[in-house]
């Protein structure tokens, strides 16, 4: 990477103009995207324009298309919906409207368009792009634009933000706003399940999704539902019997609560709708259970349902209309299928009654309690039972393994664990080193043939930051994470921090001074809020108090300073939908791998686990879950600081600086994988 290549990022946009618009339904997170587009655009030297009121603003022109400044996007991050408006637009559907839109762009020299919106918005953008040269020649013939203007604007680049966050953690190609919708659904589900534990009840919850079962499917995984109905996978013809049998079986096993999730577009194999009322009537009539229906509707959104119906390549809808449901499922992509497979295993497969010829697998938690641990234990235990294994749980980590705090777990042992915070099994941060002999004796005594360990170097996905108001204030916030700066960096990106101090990127008093001066200059403009994050172990001398005192002194008369140490608040509370779903899939994958390994290593009644790959860590690598032998990972780990030697997220640090208005070099040698929206076919479904 030469200095010239580095420097090029700051001049990439010189002489270019970009317009950004939001269209279709509002979705949480749109403003964060607008802010990043504007600031990174300005950083590259480009002129950036807001288009107010979506495509309508593009057609109407005038004051609807305004140049954006750095300050015009500050304080946008926490706001829901979309600040620049997103009116639906009939005019743009007509060629005449698109002709006026092209004229408005050409006159301003704009040849780059960033569209943030739903599936219809991107289809419209693609039509616009394909007609561009014809529209220009019409404008030329009519004398509305000069030959020179037509030459300068001879091409139109379009980038669409919606299904581009292909996040294998949480499910399918995640649209902006999906995660916020899931949060709201899960808050309601949690509230319902808490009150329902005191009564025996069945809840039927209807969530949005006319053509897409994504929200319903992830909700059912995140709350451990008994059944989910989604449009892509209609149930078998005898589903009524199967559902009632399933509900009565879980009651017999001691469950006081049944949850059934229904996507609003749920259908049977013949395309006939299955409504939440149909399901309630069935349960009341056949089983006599006290059953309540809750329709979540528009509480989930910012906007209309289609904002969450994933960019439907028309192929999915077509496959569903033609009742080719297997193909529809394939077109949804690999991770949607993974979600469906895990749900089917956990919800529909009966654990075998006999344990003959079974193996014994133990499950335990280690390290600090992390949100999602219980969801992982639940799926590990249940998948183990489904495979016919005897499953043991170990309390209090390695200490409990040494002391023999071990018991057998049945199916209902882990009932209702998905949404619980902390670690139900208990976890101690003691290492096994001192008690290897007792641990070894207990592994023999309880005949443990496989051990699934959930936890490790501190992990957590919980950071809360809110600091809006009228006074000029700077918040200095200390985050947890040991020596690992991941939380401080990600929270900094999500909350728009001015600086995030971490161990991995050493800093000096000169850096601190430069940051303070930079912030003082910013606070003299229209910016009202500053945020500085400091990872707990980033530097033993430059403490949170030191940084707070520095900012307080230098900011006198310009801003107030406040400090907050987040501490264990990050680990508390109930896990996010992301954590629940990810942990459930990790648990299932770990137990499937374990059962296969045990069978592979089993000879004459004994387990021979002497190859490196008989002890693996399951983790996320470049959008795929992979098992890596512990022996291999040894070389990649900095044990003194309990962090990997190479951390992928460090590449995101420059973006944090750009968004905080620093003049820096940006490495643009890493190319993202961009997918052309019109080229996806069933043979190449997204991974």
XYZ file of C-alpha atoms in Angstrom:
687
model
C 0.000 0.000 0.000
C 1.810 3.112 -1.168
C 1.378 6.585 0.268
C -0.107 7.675 -3.096
C -2.835 5.012 -2.892
C -3.544 5.990 0.719
C -3.798 9.650 -0.153
C -6.040 8.997 -3.172
C -9.084 8.405 -0.957
C -9.176 12.095 -0.014
C -9.253 13.173 -3.659
C -11.445 10.388 -5.074
C -14.538 12.581 -5.157
C -13.088 15.883 -6.360
C -15.199 17.258 -9.201
C -17.967 14.739 -8.549
C -21.435 15.206 -7.085
C -23.542 12.657 -5.179
C -27.250 12.892 -4.338
C -28.710 10.874 -1.452
C -32.406 10.093 -1.062
C -34.558 7.884 1.149
C -37.617 6.275 -0.351
C -40.498 3.979 0.540
C -41.201 3.111 4.172
C -39.181 4.617 6.992
C -36.806 2.201 8.655
C -34.752 2.625 11.799
C -31.157 3.252 10.869
C -31.802 5.192 7.646
C -30.444 8.378 9.246
C -27.212 6.645 10.243
C -26.782 5.649 6.604
C -27.531 9.182 5.338
C -25.012 10.641 7.815
C -22.257 8.250 6.748
C -22.884 8.830 3.014
C -22.759 12.620 3.472
C -19.638 12.694 5.647
C -17.578 10.146 3.739
C -18.657 11.850 0.485
C -17.432 15.234 1.752
C -14.217 13.574 3.026
C -13.427 12.338 -0.505
C -13.814 15.870 -1.853
C -17.215 15.333 -3.509
C -20.211 17.662 -3.270
C -23.136 15.889 -1.619
C -26.813 16.814 -2.065
C -29.838 15.856 0.031
C -32.953 15.030 -1.951
C -35.874 15.815 0.365
C -39.057 13.699 0.096
C -37.560 10.839 -1.901
C -38.220 10.451 -5.632
C -40.886 13.185 -5.469
C -38.123 15.645 -4.547
C -36.012 14.381 -7.438
C -38.887 15.073 -9.854
C -39.853 18.476 -8.340
C -36.277 19.790 -8.038
C -35.888 23.354 -6.725
C -35.382 23.544 -2.951
C -35.973 19.810 -2.640
C -32.381 19.217 -3.791
C -30.023 20.993 -1.371
C -26.292 20.761 -0.858
C -25.431 19.052 2.450
C -22.757 20.235 4.863
C -20.869 18.401 7.556
C -22.986 19.987 10.319
C -26.316 19.307 8.607
C -26.106 15.630 9.600
C -25.009 15.986 13.230
C -27.412 14.721 15.938
C -29.156 12.430 13.437
C -28.046 9.051 14.756
C -30.610 8.522 17.519
C -33.579 9.694 15.485
C -35.957 7.065 14.125
C -37.510 7.163 10.669
C -35.878 9.385 8.080
C -34.968 13.035 8.572
C -35.004 13.973 4.878
C -38.446 12.471 4.273
C -39.428 9.626 1.973
C -42.702 10.378 0.178
C -43.943 7.702 -2.191
C -44.012 9.030 -5.732
C -46.373 8.249 -8.601
C -44.709 10.785 -10.916
C -41.406 8.891 -10.961
C -43.198 5.764 -12.190
C -44.033 7.631 -15.403
C -41.343 8.380 -17.986
C -42.291 12.078 -17.931
C -41.441 12.215 -14.214
C -38.110 10.463 -14.767
C -37.317 12.961 -17.545
C -37.808 15.867 -15.103
C -35.656 14.045 -12.506
C -32.857 13.564 -15.063
C -33.035 17.280 -15.954
C -32.706 18.282 -12.265
C -29.632 16.075 -11.820
C -27.887 17.136 -15.045
C -28.321 20.851 -14.231
C -26.518 20.286 -10.908
C -23.816 18.041 -12.397
C -24.956 15.066 -10.256
C -24.008 11.707 -11.795
C -24.033 9.570 -8.629
C -27.200 8.605 -6.806
C -27.428 6.819 -3.454
C -30.889 5.366 -2.760
C -31.804 4.138 0.721
C -35.135 2.320 0.698
C -37.234 -0.754 0.036
C -37.430 -3.107 -2.938
C -39.618 -0.786 -5.057
C -37.128 2.051 -4.589
C -34.273 0.016 -5.988
C -36.304 -1.250 -8.927
C -37.162 2.371 -9.756
C -33.507 3.349 -9.529
C -32.480 0.527 -11.857
C -35.083 1.556 -14.446
C -33.820 5.153 -14.218
C -30.230 4.034 -14.780
C -31.073 1.842 -17.782
C -33.020 4.691 -19.457
C -30.439 7.388 -18.640
C -28.866 7.825 -22.089
C -32.324 7.933 -23.794
C -33.554 10.507 -21.278
C -30.471 12.681 -21.962
C -30.922 12.558 -25.734
C -34.628 13.569 -25.322
C -33.584 16.526 -23.146
C -30.942 17.493 -25.729
C -33.420 17.315 -28.632
C -35.876 19.496 -26.696
C -33.083 22.022 -26.129
C -33.363 21.731 -22.353
C -29.713 20.750 -21.849
C -26.606 21.610 -23.858
C -24.357 19.120 -25.652
C -21.636 19.887 -23.121
C -23.973 19.107 -20.166
C -25.021 15.852 -21.825
C -21.384 14.794 -22.301
C -20.477 15.657 -18.693
C -23.430 13.624 -17.391
C -23.172 10.748 -19.859
C -23.366 8.057 -17.159
C -25.325 7.561 -13.912
C -23.925 5.479 -11.035
C -26.451 4.150 -8.560
C -25.839 2.434 -5.230
C -28.788 1.070 -3.240
C -28.632 0.495 0.513
C -31.137 -1.991 1.787
C -30.321 -5.644 1.349
C -26.633 -4.939 1.124
C -25.896 -5.697 4.751
C -25.570 -9.419 4.099
C -25.269 -10.452 7.702
C -24.937 -14.169 8.216
C -25.097 -13.674 11.975
C -28.698 -12.660 12.096
C -30.270 -14.228 9.120
C -30.736 -13.333 5.513
C -29.536 -10.205 3.750
C -30.495 -7.795 6.498
C -32.244 -4.644 5.485
C -31.626 -1.433 7.407
C -34.280 -1.378 10.106
C -34.764 -5.120 10.495
C -32.784 -5.289 13.711
C -34.767 -2.440 15.291
C -38.007 -4.163 14.294
C -36.801 -7.369 15.953
C -35.946 -5.447 19.118
C -39.481 -4.114 19.335
C -41.058 -7.498 18.669
C -38.851 -9.155 21.305
C -39.689 -6.503 23.927
C -43.370 -7.371 23.477
C -42.741 -11.135 23.438
C -40.668 -10.854 26.640
C -43.387 -8.832 28.358
C -46.021 -11.388 27.358
C -43.956 -14.389 28.452
C -43.211 -12.842 31.855
C -46.903 -12.343 32.666
C -47.903 -15.669 31.148
C -45.666 -17.794 33.400
C -48.196 -17.330 36.220
C -51.086 -18.707 34.100
C -51.176 -21.637 31.731
C -51.662 -19.899 28.406
C -51.140 -20.147 24.683
C -50.153 -16.997 22.804
C -50.585 -16.543 19.068
C -48.452 -13.594 17.872
C -48.855 -12.185 14.397
C -45.857 -10.268 13.000
C -45.356 -8.392 9.734
C -44.303 -10.159 6.579
C -46.751 -10.438 3.719
C -44.336 -12.244 1.423
C -41.434 -12.789 3.754
C -41.147 -14.885 6.897
C -37.826 -13.433 8.052
C -39.125 -11.502 11.085
C -41.412 -14.361 12.134
C -38.657 -16.966 11.772
C -36.010 -15.036 13.726
C -38.567 -14.115 16.404
C -39.477 -17.782 16.852
C -35.786 -18.737 17.208
C -35.198 -15.830 19.605
C -38.056 -16.729 21.941
C -38.046 -20.538 21.614
C -41.538 -20.657 20.049
C -43.402 -23.952 19.688
C -44.382 -23.273 16.087
C -43.925 -20.687 13.327
C -46.016 -20.200 10.191
C -44.204 -18.440 7.304
C -45.232 -17.941 3.649
C -42.105 -19.616 2.191
C -42.632 -22.943 4.003
C -46.301 -23.892 4.306
C -46.956 -26.680 6.839
C -47.865 -30.268 5.838
C -51.526 -31.053 5.160
C -52.077 -32.589 8.611
C -50.596 -29.550 10.401
C -53.616 -29.130 12.689
C -53.029 -32.579 14.291
C -49.268 -32.048 14.432
C -49.606 -28.619 16.086
C -52.070 -29.817 18.746
C -49.919 -32.872 19.508
C -46.860 -30.641 19.846
C -48.644 -28.239 22.241
C -49.981 -31.001 24.483
C -46.547 -32.708 24.578
C -44.839 -29.520 25.803
C -47.556 -29.098 28.463
C -46.982 -32.681 29.604
C -43.251 -31.928 29.924
C -44.086 -29.145 32.384
C -44.225 -26.046 30.160
C -46.798 -23.477 31.318
C -46.596 -21.414 28.182
C -46.993 -22.043 24.462
C -45.984 -19.513 21.827
C -47.036 -19.689 18.187
C -45.660 -17.073 15.759
C -47.542 -16.287 12.540
C -46.288 -14.123 9.652
C -49.191 -12.059 8.283
C -48.759 -13.736 4.886
C -48.802 -17.353 6.195
C -50.474 -19.844 3.833
C -51.065 -23.580 3.524
C -49.796 -25.772 0.677
C -52.764 -24.726 -1.493
C -52.089 -21.025 -1.027
C -55.029 -20.564 1.393
C -54.262 -18.015 4.163
C -53.653 -19.283 7.720
C -54.687 -16.487 10.098
C -53.956 -16.010 13.790
C -57.705 -16.292 14.489
C -57.846 -19.674 12.661
C -55.050 -20.944 14.914
C -56.655 -19.619 18.110
C -60.006 -21.253 17.232
C -58.262 -24.561 16.479
C -56.391 -24.612 19.833
C -59.480 -23.615 21.853
C -61.717 -26.150 20.076
C -59.331 -29.149 20.112
C -57.427 -28.602 23.371
C -59.519 -26.146 25.381
C -56.443 -24.027 26.213
C -56.770 -20.387 27.297
C -55.515 -18.742 24.072
C -54.774 -15.066 23.319
C -54.037 -13.410 19.972
C -51.726 -10.379 19.704
C -51.281 -8.664 16.331
C -48.036 -6.693 16.445
C -48.667 -4.840 13.178
C -47.071 -1.450 12.798
C -45.375 -1.298 16.199
C -42.482 -3.088 14.555
C -41.680 -0.621 11.907
C -40.674 2.712 11.000
C -42.856 2.793 7.877
C -44.787 0.171 5.962
C -44.519 -3.616 5.896
C -42.707 -3.740 2.570
C -39.704 -1.993 4.126
C -39.058 -5.309 5.884
C -40.182 -7.682 3.178
C -36.645 -8.304 2.026
C -35.739 -7.001 -1.430
C -37.796 -9.564 -3.195
C -36.068 -10.499 -6.291
C -39.190 -11.145 -8.257
C -38.060 -14.789 -8.459
C -39.089 -15.486 -4.832
C -42.629 -14.163 -5.260
C -42.928 -16.000 -8.568
C -41.774 -19.292 -6.998
C -44.291 -18.860 -4.160
C -47.131 -18.029 -6.579
C -46.290 -21.190 -8.517
C -46.265 -23.171 -5.217
C -42.570 -24.081 -5.725
C -41.868 -23.618 -2.025
C -38.525 -25.453 -1.961
C -37.234 -23.085 -4.619
C -38.575 -20.034 -2.734
C -36.684 -21.179 0.362
C -33.465 -21.637 -1.655
C -33.782 -18.162 -3.190
C -33.964 -16.650 0.274
C -30.313 -17.575 0.745
C -28.230 -19.935 2.829
C -28.656 -18.350 6.219
C -32.466 -18.166 5.955
C -32.339 -21.912 5.266
C -30.029 -22.430 8.272
C -32.517 -20.589 10.482
C -35.324 -22.790 9.166
C -33.376 -26.024 9.720
C -32.451 -25.084 13.327
C -36.062 -24.073 14.053
C -37.377 -27.394 12.669
C -34.894 -29.375 14.756
C -35.657 -27.540 17.982
C -39.411 -27.327 17.506
C -40.484 -30.418 15.593
C -38.188 -33.358 16.264
C -39.122 -35.574 19.210
C -36.261 -36.590 21.494
C -35.886 -40.416 21.457
C -37.222 -42.226 24.534
C -34.456 -44.817 24.762
C -30.856 -43.795 25.542
C -29.362 -47.142 24.543
C -26.048 -46.820 22.737
C -26.000 -43.105 23.563
C -22.964 -41.012 24.402
C -22.512 -38.542 27.257
C -21.884 -34.887 26.512
C -21.439 -32.148 29.125
C -22.152 -28.425 28.692
C -20.624 -25.595 30.754
C -20.106 -21.809 30.841
C -16.745 -20.116 31.433
C -15.464 -16.538 31.673
C -17.632 -13.486 32.327
C -21.423 -13.826 31.944
C -22.437 -12.728 28.437
C -25.842 -12.013 26.941
C -26.922 -15.009 24.838
C -25.097 -17.688 26.881
C -28.365 -19.235 28.061
C -29.781 -19.411 24.531
C -26.637 -21.294 23.471
C -26.922 -23.725 26.422
C -30.598 -24.343 25.612
C -30.016 -25.270 21.978
C -26.896 -27.332 22.825
C -28.820 -29.372 25.420
C -31.873 -29.919 23.215
C -29.957 -30.830 20.050
C -27.922 -33.257 22.191
C -31.129 -34.901 23.453
C -32.618 -35.052 19.936
C -29.513 -36.955 18.819
C -30.128 -39.498 21.582
C -27.243 -38.402 23.829
C -27.225 -38.183 27.615
C -26.622 -34.480 28.352
C -25.037 -33.212 31.576
C -24.771 -29.602 32.722
C -21.855 -28.317 34.800
C -22.435 -25.476 37.286
C -19.826 -22.751 38.013
C -17.398 -23.441 35.158
C -14.146 -25.361 35.661
C -14.487 -25.042 39.434
C -17.807 -26.922 39.295
C -16.274 -29.537 36.989
C -13.524 -30.106 39.574
C -15.978 -30.249 42.507
C -18.464 -32.491 40.707
C -21.309 -29.919 40.502
C -22.756 -31.850 37.579
C -26.323 -32.984 36.862
C -28.276 -34.554 34.016
C -30.509 -32.200 31.999
C -33.804 -33.170 30.399
C -35.757 -31.306 27.726
C -37.676 -28.987 30.071
C -34.569 -28.203 32.187
C -33.684 -25.399 29.748
C -37.268 -24.256 29.003
C -37.627 -20.461 28.743
C -33.864 -19.853 28.850
C -33.543 -18.044 25.496
C -34.379 -14.564 26.748
C -32.632 -14.773 30.129
C -29.597 -12.575 30.801
C -26.413 -13.651 32.585
C -25.529 -17.331 33.000
C -28.124 -19.705 34.487
C -25.492 -22.427 34.960
C -23.238 -20.013 36.797
C -19.745 -19.151 35.637
C -16.508 -18.576 37.507
C -13.378 -17.072 36.053
C -11.110 -19.723 37.538
C -8.801 -21.485 35.091
C -8.562 -25.298 35.119
C -4.782 -25.331 35.667
C -4.830 -25.938 39.457
C -7.442 -28.682 39.410
C -6.597 -30.862 36.396
C -6.548 -34.032 38.536
C -10.043 -33.550 40.011
C -11.393 -32.514 36.578
C -9.896 -35.616 34.991
C -11.349 -37.822 37.775
C -14.848 -36.355 37.263
C -14.675 -36.727 33.484
C -14.016 -40.445 34.097
C -16.580 -40.751 36.937
C -19.425 -39.200 34.927
C -18.214 -40.885 31.715
C -18.057 -37.532 29.867
C -17.118 -38.216 26.234
C -17.543 -34.680 24.881
C -17.439 -31.234 26.501
C -19.093 -28.114 25.008
C -17.688 -24.923 26.591
C -19.643 -21.707 26.050
C -17.879 -18.416 26.876
C -14.259 -17.392 26.841
C -12.422 -14.097 26.767
C -15.099 -11.555 27.718
C -17.767 -11.317 25.056
C -20.706 -9.008 24.925
C -22.855 -7.016 22.556
C -24.370 -4.531 24.994
C -23.421 -0.875 24.925
C -25.877 1.861 25.814
C -25.220 5.479 25.009
C -27.638 8.375 24.978
C -26.584 11.954 25.170
C -28.807 14.455 23.433
C -29.782 17.851 24.763
C -29.476 21.562 24.208
C -26.356 22.388 26.254
C -22.938 21.891 24.719
C -21.722 18.774 26.467
C -18.955 16.254 26.075
C -19.497 12.778 27.512
C -16.484 10.673 28.449
C -17.590 7.056 28.701
C -15.530 4.058 29.820
C -16.441 0.711 28.282
C -15.528 -2.824 29.350
C -13.735 -5.390 27.235
C -10.418 -6.044 29.005
C -7.654 -5.186 26.531
C -9.973 -5.600 23.546
C -11.123 -2.351 21.939
C -13.940 -3.901 19.861
C -16.770 -2.560 22.061
C -15.357 0.963 22.252
C -14.829 1.028 18.469
C -18.255 -0.365 17.512
C -20.070 1.783 20.083
C -18.110 4.739 18.702
C -19.299 4.013 15.162
C -22.907 3.467 16.289
C -23.060 6.569 18.468
C -20.920 8.938 16.392
C -17.971 9.298 18.789
C -15.294 11.977 18.399
C -12.593 9.664 19.742
C -12.357 6.065 20.958
C -9.176 5.202 22.882
C -8.162 1.540 22.735
C -5.179 -0.620 23.754
C -4.568 -1.917 20.211
C -3.861 1.584 18.896
C -1.322 3.228 21.263
C -1.799 6.963 21.823
C 0.346 9.720 23.372
C -0.277 13.003 25.157
C 0.058 14.708 21.744
C -2.864 12.629 20.400
C -4.979 13.551 23.417
C -4.114 17.210 22.931
C -4.964 17.080 19.212
C -8.327 15.403 19.986
C -9.251 18.010 22.593
C -8.349 20.889 20.262
C -10.294 19.284 17.417
C -13.375 18.940 19.628
C -13.090 22.521 20.950
C -13.106 23.771 17.326
C -16.131 21.605 16.483
C -18.062 22.776 19.549
C -17.600 26.390 18.468
C -19.804 25.600 15.426
C -23.364 24.236 15.527
C -22.279 20.907 17.056
C -23.805 20.536 20.546
C -22.614 17.160 21.650
C -19.288 15.416 21.920
C -18.660 11.790 22.799
C -15.351 10.246 23.831
C -15.067 6.513 24.524
C -12.226 4.922 26.470
C -11.693 1.184 26.707
C -11.031 0.200 30.361
C -7.475 -1.066 29.812
C -6.322 1.125 26.937
C -3.617 2.861 28.996
C -2.774 2.557 32.693
C -1.728 6.210 33.108
C -4.215 8.032 30.895
C -7.189 6.994 33.004
C -10.834 7.964 32.479
C -10.426 10.546 35.270
C -7.330 11.980 33.583
C -9.136 12.342 30.238
C -12.217 13.798 31.970
C -10.057 16.410 33.782
C -8.248 17.279 30.553
C -11.497 17.868 28.623
C -13.046 19.772 31.594
C -10.092 22.163 31.784
C -9.681 22.744 28.030
C -13.426 23.051 27.416
C -14.047 25.769 30.038
C -16.493 28.332 28.722
C -17.214 26.218 25.620
C -18.699 22.947 26.875
C -19.473 20.969 30.040
C -17.919 17.530 30.530
C -19.607 14.476 32.048
C -18.159 11.016 32.678
C -19.738 7.597 33.004
C -18.187 4.171 33.648
C -20.496 1.580 32.090
C -19.020 -1.386 33.990
C -21.174 -4.463 34.375
C -24.260 -2.751 32.992
C -23.005 -3.986 29.620
C -23.356 -7.609 30.666
C -26.693 -7.333 32.431
C -30.192 -7.279 31.063
C -31.789 -9.593 28.564
C -29.926 -10.517 25.360
C -30.673 -8.748 22.083
C -32.472 -10.660 19.269
C -29.086 -10.837 17.524
C -27.430 -12.501 20.549
C -30.302 -14.962 21.054
C -30.439 -16.049 17.445
C -26.660 -16.246 16.983
C -26.229 -18.195 20.247
C -29.021 -20.628 19.337
C -27.422 -21.399 15.970
C -23.923 -21.671 17.520
C -25.194 -24.118 20.165
C -26.909 -26.297 17.559
C -23.835 -26.310 15.302
C -21.489 -27.150 18.205
C -23.583 -30.130 19.327
C -23.948 -31.480 15.764
C -20.155 -31.297 15.360
C -19.625 -32.934 18.782
C -21.889 -35.913 18.000
C -20.099 -36.498 14.703
C -16.656 -36.279 16.361
C -17.617 -38.737 19.131
C -18.854 -41.290 16.576
C -15.637 -40.821 14.579
C -13.397 -41.354 17.639
C -15.364 -44.218 19.237
C -13.724 -47.638 19.154
C -14.466 -50.703 21.316
C -16.391 -48.753 23.931
C -13.741 -46.030 24.275
C -13.159 -42.539 22.865
C -9.765 -41.885 21.243
C -9.498 -38.090 21.081
C -5.846 -37.639 20.245
C -5.921 -35.580 17.021
C -5.695 -31.740 17.065
C -9.173 -31.427 15.551
C -10.819 -33.201 18.502
C -10.618 -29.886 20.421
C -11.983 -26.975 18.396
C -13.259 -23.429 18.803
C -16.409 -22.547 16.850
C -16.312 -18.964 15.591
C -17.302 -16.562 12.851
C -14.765 -16.089 10.056
C -15.641 -13.968 7.022
C -19.394 -14.622 7.165
C -19.070 -18.360 7.832
C -19.119 -20.378 11.061
C -15.940 -22.451 11.217
C -14.344 -24.914 13.640
C -10.661 -24.260 14.290
C -8.429 -26.582 16.333
C -7.375 -24.981 19.637
C -3.767 -25.982 18.876
C -3.821 -23.813 15.719
C -5.367 -20.835 17.534
C -2.568 -20.870 20.092
C -0.207 -19.164 17.633
C -2.820 -16.530 16.769
C -3.528 -15.454 20.371
C -1.955 -12.823 22.600
C -2.500 -14.635 25.931
C -1.110 -11.847 28.104
C -3.810 -9.454 26.926
C -6.429 -12.136 26.103
C -7.001 -10.930 22.541
C -6.293 -12.280 19.020
C -3.049 -11.021 17.463
C -4.930 -9.858 14.378
C -8.327 -8.172 14.726
C -10.544 -7.635 11.672
C -12.441 -4.653 13.106
C -9.308 -2.470 13.355
C -9.864 -1.678 9.654
C -13.055 0.152 10.641
C -11.189 2.621 12.867
C -10.397 5.155 10.083
C -14.144 5.462 9.308
C -14.712 6.533 12.912
C -12.149 9.314 12.411
C -13.609 10.430 9.058
C -17.108 10.667 10.544
C -15.655 12.837 13.336
C -14.150 15.248 10.736
C -10.455 14.329 10.926
C -8.169 14.711 7.926
C -6.686 11.209 7.661
C -5.457 8.655 5.136
C -7.878 5.907 4.216
C -6.816 2.516 2.894
C -9.167 1.730 -0.006
C -7.366 -1.432 -1.131
C -10.037 -3.692 0.450
C -12.917 -4.142 -1.966
C -16.393 -4.961 -0.724
C -18.443 -7.595 -2.502
C -21.124 -5.722 -4.435
C -24.006 -7.669 -5.843
C -25.957 -6.553 -8.894
C -29.621 -6.603 -7.943
C -30.962 -7.895 -11.239
C -28.603 -10.841 -11.578
C -29.558 -13.162 -8.764
C -31.047 -16.482 -9.853
C -31.945 -19.631 -7.929
C -28.701 -21.320 -8.921
C -26.694 -18.615 -7.180
C -28.699 -17.760 -4.097
C -26.894 -15.407 -1.742
C -24.748 -16.964 0.927
